[in-house]
Tab-separated table of C-alpha atoms (C1' of nucleotides) in Angstrom:
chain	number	residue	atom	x	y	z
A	56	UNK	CA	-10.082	4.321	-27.509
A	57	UNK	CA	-10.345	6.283	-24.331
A	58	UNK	CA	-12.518	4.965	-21.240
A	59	UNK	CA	-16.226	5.907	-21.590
A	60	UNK	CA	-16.690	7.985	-17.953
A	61	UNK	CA	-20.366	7.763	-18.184
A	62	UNK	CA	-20.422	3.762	-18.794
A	63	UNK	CA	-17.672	3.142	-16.286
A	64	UNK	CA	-19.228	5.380	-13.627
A	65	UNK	CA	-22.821	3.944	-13.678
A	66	UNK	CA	-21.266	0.438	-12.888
A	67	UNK	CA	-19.425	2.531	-9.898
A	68	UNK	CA	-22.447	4.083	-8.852
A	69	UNK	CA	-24.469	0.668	-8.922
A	70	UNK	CA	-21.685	-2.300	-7.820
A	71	UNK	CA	-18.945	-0.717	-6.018
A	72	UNK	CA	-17.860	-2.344	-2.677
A	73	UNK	CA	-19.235	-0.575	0.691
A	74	UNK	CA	-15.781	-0.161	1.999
A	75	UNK	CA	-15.686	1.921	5.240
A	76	UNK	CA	-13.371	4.810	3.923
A	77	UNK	CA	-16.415	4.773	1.071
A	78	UNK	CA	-18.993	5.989	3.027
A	79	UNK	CA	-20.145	9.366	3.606
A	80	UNK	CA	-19.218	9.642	7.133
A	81	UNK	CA	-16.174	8.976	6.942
A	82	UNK	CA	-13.423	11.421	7.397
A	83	UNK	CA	-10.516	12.968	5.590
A	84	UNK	CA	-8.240	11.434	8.396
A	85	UNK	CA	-10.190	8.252	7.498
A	86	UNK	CA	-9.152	8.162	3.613
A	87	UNK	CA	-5.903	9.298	4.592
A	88	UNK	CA	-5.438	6.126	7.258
A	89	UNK	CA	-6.832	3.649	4.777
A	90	UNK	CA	-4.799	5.135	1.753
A	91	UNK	CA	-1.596	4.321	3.602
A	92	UNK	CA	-2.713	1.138	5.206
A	93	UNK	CA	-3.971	0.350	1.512
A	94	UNK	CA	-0.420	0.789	0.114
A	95	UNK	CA	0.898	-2.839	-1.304
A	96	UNK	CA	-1.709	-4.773	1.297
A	97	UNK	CA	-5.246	-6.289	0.375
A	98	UNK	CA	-8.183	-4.499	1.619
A	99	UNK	CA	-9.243	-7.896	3.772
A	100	UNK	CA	-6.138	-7.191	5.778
A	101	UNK	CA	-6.388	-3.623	6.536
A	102	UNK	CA	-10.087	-4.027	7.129
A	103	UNK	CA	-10.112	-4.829	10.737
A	104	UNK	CA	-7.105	-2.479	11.760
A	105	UNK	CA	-8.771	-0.053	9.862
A	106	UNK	CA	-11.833	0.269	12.387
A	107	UNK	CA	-9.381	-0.191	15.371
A	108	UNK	CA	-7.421	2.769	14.628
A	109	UNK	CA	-10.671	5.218	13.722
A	110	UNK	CA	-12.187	4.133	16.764
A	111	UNK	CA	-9.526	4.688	19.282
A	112	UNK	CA	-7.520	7.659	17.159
A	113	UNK	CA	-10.521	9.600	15.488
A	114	UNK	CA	-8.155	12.413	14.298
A	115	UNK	CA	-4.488	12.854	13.378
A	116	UNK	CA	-3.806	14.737	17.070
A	117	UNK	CA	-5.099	11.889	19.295
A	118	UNK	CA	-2.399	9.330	16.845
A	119	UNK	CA	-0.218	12.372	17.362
A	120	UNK	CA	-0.317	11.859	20.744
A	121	UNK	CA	0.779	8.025	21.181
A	122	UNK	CA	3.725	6.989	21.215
A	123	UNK	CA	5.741	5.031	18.142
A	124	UNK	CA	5.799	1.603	20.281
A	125	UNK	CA	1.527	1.827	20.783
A	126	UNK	CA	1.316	2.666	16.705
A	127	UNK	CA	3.282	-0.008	15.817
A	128	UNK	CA	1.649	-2.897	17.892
A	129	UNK	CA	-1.689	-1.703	16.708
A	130	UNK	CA	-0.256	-1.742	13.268
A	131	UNK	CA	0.170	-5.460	13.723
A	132	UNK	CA	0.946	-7.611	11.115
A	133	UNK	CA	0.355	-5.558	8.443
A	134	UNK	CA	3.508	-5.061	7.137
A	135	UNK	CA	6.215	-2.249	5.594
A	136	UNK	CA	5.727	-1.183	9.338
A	137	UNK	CA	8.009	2.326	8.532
A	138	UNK	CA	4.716	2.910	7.080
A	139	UNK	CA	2.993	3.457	10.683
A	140	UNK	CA	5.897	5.575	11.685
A	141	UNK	CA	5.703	7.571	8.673
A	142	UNK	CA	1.807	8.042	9.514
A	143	UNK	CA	2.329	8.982	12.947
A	144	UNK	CA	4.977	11.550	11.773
A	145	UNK	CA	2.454	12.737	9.649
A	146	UNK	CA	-0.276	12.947	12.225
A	147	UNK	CA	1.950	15.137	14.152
A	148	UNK	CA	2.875	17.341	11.233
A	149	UNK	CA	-0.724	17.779	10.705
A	150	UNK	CA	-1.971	18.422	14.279
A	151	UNK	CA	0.702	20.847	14.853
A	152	UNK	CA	1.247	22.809	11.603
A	153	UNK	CA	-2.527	22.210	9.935
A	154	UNK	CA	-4.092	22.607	12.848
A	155	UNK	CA	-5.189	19.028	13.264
A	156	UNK	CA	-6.882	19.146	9.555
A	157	UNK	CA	-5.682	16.550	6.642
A	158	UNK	CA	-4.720	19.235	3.403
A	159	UNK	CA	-6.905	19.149	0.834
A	160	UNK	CA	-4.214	20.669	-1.488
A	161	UNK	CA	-2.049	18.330	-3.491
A	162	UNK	CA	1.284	19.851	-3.019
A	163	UNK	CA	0.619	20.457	0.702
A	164	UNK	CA	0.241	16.013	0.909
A	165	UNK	CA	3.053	15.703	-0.827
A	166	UNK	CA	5.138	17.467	1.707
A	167	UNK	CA	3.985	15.171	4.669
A	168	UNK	CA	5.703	12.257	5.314
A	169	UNK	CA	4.833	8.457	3.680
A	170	UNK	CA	2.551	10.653	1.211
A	171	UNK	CA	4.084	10.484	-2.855
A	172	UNK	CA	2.096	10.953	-5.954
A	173	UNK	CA	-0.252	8.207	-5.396
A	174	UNK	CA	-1.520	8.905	-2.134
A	175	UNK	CA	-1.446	12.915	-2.206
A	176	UNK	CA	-4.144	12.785	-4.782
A	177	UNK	CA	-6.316	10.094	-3.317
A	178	UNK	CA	-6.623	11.948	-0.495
A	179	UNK	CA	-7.298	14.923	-2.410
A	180	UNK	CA	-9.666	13.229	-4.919
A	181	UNK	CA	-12.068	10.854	-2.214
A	182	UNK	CA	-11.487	12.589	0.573
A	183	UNK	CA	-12.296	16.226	-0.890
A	184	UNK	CA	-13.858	15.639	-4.429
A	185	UNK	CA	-10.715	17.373	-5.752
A	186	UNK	CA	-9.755	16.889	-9.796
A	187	UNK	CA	-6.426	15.288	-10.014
A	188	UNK	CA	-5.341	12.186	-11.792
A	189	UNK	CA	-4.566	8.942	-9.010
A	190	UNK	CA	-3.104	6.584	-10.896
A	191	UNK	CA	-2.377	2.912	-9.074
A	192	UNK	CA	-1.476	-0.156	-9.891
A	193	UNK	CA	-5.177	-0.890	-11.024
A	194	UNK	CA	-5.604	2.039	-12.807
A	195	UNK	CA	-2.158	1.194	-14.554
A	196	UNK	CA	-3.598	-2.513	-15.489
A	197	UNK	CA	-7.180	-0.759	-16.980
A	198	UNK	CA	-5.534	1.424	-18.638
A	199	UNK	CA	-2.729	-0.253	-20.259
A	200	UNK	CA	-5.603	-3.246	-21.071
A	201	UNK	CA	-8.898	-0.541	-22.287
A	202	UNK	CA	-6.575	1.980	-24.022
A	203	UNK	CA	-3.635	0.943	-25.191
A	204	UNK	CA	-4.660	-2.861	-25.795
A	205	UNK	CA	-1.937	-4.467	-24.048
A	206	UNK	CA	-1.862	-7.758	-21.455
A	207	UNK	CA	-0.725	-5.907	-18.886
A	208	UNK	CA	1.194	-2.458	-17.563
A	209	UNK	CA	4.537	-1.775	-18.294
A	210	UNK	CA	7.144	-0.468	-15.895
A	211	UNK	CA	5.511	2.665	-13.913
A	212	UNK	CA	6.651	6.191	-15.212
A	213	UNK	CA	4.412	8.539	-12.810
A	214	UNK	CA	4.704	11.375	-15.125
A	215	UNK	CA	3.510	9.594	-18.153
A	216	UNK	CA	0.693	7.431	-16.238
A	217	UNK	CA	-0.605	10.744	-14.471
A	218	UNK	CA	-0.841	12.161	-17.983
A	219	UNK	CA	-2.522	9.180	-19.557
A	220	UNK	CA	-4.991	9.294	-16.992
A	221	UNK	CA	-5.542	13.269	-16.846
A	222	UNK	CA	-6.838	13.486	-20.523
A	223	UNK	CA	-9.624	11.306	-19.112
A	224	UNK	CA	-10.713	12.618	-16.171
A	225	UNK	CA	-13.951	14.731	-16.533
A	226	UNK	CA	-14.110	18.152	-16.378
A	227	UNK	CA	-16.275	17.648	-13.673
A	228	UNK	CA	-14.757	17.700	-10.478
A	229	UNK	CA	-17.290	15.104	-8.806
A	230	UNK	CA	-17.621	12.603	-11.375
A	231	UNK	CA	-13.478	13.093	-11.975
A	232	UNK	CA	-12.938	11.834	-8.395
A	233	UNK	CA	-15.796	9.152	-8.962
A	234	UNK	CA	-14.270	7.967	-12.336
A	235	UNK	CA	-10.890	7.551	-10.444
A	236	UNK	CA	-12.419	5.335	-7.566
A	237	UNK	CA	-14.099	3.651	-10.255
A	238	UNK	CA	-10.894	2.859	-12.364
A	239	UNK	CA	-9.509	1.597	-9.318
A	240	UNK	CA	-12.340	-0.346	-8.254
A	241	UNK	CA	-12.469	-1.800	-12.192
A	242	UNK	CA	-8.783	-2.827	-11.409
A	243	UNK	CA	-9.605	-4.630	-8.251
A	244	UNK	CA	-12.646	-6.272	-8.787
A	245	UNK	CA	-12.992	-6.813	-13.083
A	246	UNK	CA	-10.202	-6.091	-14.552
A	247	UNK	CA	-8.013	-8.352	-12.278
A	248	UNK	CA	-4.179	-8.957	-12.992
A	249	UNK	CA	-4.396	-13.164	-13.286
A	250	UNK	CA	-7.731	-13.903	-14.189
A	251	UNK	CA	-9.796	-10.726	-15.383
A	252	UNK	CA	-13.759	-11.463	-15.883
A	253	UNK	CA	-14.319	-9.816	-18.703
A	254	UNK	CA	-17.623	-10.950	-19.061
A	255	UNK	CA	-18.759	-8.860	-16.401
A	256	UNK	CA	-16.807	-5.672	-17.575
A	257	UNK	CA	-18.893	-2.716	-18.417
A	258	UNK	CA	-16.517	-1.381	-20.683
A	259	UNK	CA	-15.990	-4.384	-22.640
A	260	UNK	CA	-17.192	-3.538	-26.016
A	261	UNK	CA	-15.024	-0.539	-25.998
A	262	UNK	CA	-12.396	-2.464	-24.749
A	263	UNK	CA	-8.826	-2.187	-27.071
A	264	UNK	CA	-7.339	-5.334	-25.339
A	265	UNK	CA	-10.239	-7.748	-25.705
A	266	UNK	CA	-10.700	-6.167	-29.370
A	267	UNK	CA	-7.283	-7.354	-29.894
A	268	UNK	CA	-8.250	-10.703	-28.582
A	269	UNK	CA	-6.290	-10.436	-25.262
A	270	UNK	CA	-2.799	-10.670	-26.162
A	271	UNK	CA	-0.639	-11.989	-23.352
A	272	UNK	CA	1.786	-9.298	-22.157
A	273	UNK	CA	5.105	-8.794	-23.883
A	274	UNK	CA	6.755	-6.076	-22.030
A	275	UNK	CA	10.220	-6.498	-20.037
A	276	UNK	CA	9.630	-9.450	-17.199
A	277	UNK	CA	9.177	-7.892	-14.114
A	278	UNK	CA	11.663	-8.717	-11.322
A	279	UNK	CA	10.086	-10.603	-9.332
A	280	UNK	CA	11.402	-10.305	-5.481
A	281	UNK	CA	12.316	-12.872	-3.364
A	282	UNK	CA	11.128	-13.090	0.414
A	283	UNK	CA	12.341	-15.928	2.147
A	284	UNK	CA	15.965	-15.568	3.627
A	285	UNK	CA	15.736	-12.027	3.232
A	286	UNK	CA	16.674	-8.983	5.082
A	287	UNK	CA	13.019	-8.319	5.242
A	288	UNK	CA	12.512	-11.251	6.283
A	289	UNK	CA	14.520	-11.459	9.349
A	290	UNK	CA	13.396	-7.862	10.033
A	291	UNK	CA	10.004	-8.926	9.954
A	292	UNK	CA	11.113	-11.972	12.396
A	293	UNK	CA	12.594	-9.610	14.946
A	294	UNK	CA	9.853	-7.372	15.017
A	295	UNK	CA	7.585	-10.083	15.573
A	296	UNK	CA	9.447	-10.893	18.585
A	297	UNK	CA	9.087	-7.125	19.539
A	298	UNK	CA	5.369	-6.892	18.986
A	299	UNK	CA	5.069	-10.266	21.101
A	300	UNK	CA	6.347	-8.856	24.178
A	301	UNK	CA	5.379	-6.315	26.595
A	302	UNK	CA	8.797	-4.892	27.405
A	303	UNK	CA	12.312	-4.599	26.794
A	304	UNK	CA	14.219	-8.214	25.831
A	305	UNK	CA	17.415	-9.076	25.919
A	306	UNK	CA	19.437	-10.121	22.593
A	307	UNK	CA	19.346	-13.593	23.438
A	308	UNK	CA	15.781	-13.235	22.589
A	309	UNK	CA	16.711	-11.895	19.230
A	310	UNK	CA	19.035	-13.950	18.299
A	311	UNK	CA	16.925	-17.652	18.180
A	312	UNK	CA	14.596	-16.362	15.418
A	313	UNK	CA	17.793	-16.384	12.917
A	314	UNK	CA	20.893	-18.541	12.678
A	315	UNK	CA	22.986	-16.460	10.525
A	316	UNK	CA	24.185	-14.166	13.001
A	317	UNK	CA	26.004	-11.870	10.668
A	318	UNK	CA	22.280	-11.339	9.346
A	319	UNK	CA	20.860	-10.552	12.467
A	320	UNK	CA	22.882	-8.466	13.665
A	321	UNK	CA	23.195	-6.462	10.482
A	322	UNK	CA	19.144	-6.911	10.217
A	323	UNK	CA	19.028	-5.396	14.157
A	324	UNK	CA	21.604	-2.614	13.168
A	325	UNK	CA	19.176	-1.365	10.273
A	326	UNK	CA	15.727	-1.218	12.585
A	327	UNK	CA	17.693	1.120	15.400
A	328	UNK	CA	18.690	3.205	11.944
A	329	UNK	CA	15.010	3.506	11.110
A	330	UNK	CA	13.815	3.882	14.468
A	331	UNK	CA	11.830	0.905	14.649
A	332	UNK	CA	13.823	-0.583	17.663
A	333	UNK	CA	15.557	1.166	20.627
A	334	UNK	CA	18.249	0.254	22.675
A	335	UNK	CA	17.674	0.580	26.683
A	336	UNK	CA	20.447	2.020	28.989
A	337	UNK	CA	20.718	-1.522	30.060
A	338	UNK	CA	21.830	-3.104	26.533
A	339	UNK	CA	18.128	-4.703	25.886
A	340	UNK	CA	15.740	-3.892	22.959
A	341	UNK	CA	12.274	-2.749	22.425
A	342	UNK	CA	9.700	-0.922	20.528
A	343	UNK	CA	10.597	2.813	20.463
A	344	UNK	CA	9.566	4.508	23.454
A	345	UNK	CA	8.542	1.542	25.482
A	346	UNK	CA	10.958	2.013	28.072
B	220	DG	C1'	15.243	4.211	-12.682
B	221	DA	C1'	16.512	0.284	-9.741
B	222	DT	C1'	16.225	-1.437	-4.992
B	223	DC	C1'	14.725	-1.986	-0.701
B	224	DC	C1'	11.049	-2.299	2.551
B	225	DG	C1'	6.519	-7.139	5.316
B	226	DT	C1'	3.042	-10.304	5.107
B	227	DG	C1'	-0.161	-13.693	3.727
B	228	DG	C1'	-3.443	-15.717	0.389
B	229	DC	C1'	-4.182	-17.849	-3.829
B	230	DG	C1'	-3.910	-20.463	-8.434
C	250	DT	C1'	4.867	-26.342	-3.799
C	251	DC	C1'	5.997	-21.756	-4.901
C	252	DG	C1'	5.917	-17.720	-7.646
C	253	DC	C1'	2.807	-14.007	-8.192
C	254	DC	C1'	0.324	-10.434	-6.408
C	255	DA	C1'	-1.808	-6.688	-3.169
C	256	DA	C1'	-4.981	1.228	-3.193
C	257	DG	C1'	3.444	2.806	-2.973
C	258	DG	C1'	7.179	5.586	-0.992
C	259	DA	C1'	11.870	6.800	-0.100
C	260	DT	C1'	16.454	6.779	-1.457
DNA sequence: GATCCGTGGCG
DNA sequence: TCGCCAAGGAT
């Protein structure tokens, strides 16, 4: 049974979340920061940097014009911090080839950096209005739960999810960009992944999954990833170090937040390849471009 | 398609 | 406590 647009988009209209990137005012750069802030990190979190980085870069040419080291301190703790790179790069492409406008065209997105199927039609759907299908792990959850009746979503296939999702966007182009926040929202808020309320769903009686009486999912087992003792997490370590400190350090400093040394250095070798770190002249390390 | 890439809160 | 989970993308 597909997703009634009219039921599910009332509720939007009426209980949605005032998020910042919601409101009227706010840009396309705006969407565009938050949907890449957004990417695998609660909205709590990004919340705060959010506001920081509106306020002191209001469009992609003023991000454009810092330098990688000042994006990724204000990045913070976020986390995935090539992300902030990758946004910068694409605050650059846009000030310079898009004359400091965020695309409104799908395919153009997809061509800047850190932007994939996801985010290209976010942007294009709540920052312009546009039709096009944005499909997320909510989205994935509702829809696997409300359509196809099952505990949970199995392993992504963006070309079949986008086309589950297309055949129910209105025709409309408004209401399709509403319905998509409002699957998403539905996701976050409702239809959660451990404990969904159903009682407050407003698609419930239509609901194949709760018709079915809520089986529990039976798809592959997802692989679950580890953190601790990782290479993430020792990247993450030395980056903290990094952020910490105003300048250049020496690898002395480096080397207390890790024991295995093998690690650490192989962990150090793989931010310089990303361009997260820089070496100095001198043999010390910092932030790219803070020396 | 499988892996890698941070971080922190919650049940 | 600890595994799961959070508006993905690149390779």
């Amino acid at each position: 049974m597909p997703i009634d647009s009219d039921l599910l988009i009332d509720w939007f209209d009426s209980c949605a979340r005032d998020l910042p990137w919601r409101r009227p005012e706010c840009t396309a750069w705006g969407v565009l920061v938050s949907e890449i802030m957004l990417q695998q990190t609660p909205v709590a979190r990004v919340e705060p940097i959010w506001h920081e980085w509106l306020s002191r870069w209001p469009v992609p040419s003023a991000l454009a014009a810092a330098s990688q080291g000042e994006v990724l301190r204000a990045w913070g703790k976020l986390g995935y911090p090539r992300r902030a790179l990758r946004l910068h790069a694409a605050a650059t492409a846009i000030a310079t080839e898009h004359d400091d406008v965020v695309p409104s065209d799908v395919d153009t997105l997809l061509a800047l950096p850190g932007i994939g199927a996801y985010t290209a039609r976010a942007v294009a759907a709540f920052a312009y209005g546009k039709r096009a299908p944005v499909v997320d792990t909510n989205v994935r959850r509702v829809v696997a739960r409300a359509v196809h009746g099952a505990g949970d979503a199995g392993p992504p296939s963006t070309t079949r999810d986008m086309a589950d999702v297309a055949m129910m966007l209105p025709d409309d182009e408004s209401r399709a960009a509403r319905f998509s926040a409002a699957l998403m929202e539905l996701g976050a808020v409702t239809c959660t992944a451990r404990s969904p309320r159903c009682a407050d769903c407003p698609i419930y009686d239509d609901c194949a999954w709760q018709k079915a009486g809520r089986p529990a999912y039976t798809g592959p087992a997802k692989a679950t990833q580890k953190y601790a003792g990782t290479d993430r997490h020792v990247r993450g370590l030395l980056l903290d170090v990094l952020r910490g400190t105003p300048g250049p350090v020496w690898k002395s400093k480096l080397d207390v937040v890790w024991s295995d040394a093998g690690q650490r250095d192989r962990c150090l070798d793989s931010l310089l390849v990303d361009g997260l770190v820089e070496q100095t002249r001198d043999g010390r390390f910092s932030l790219p471009g803070e020396h």
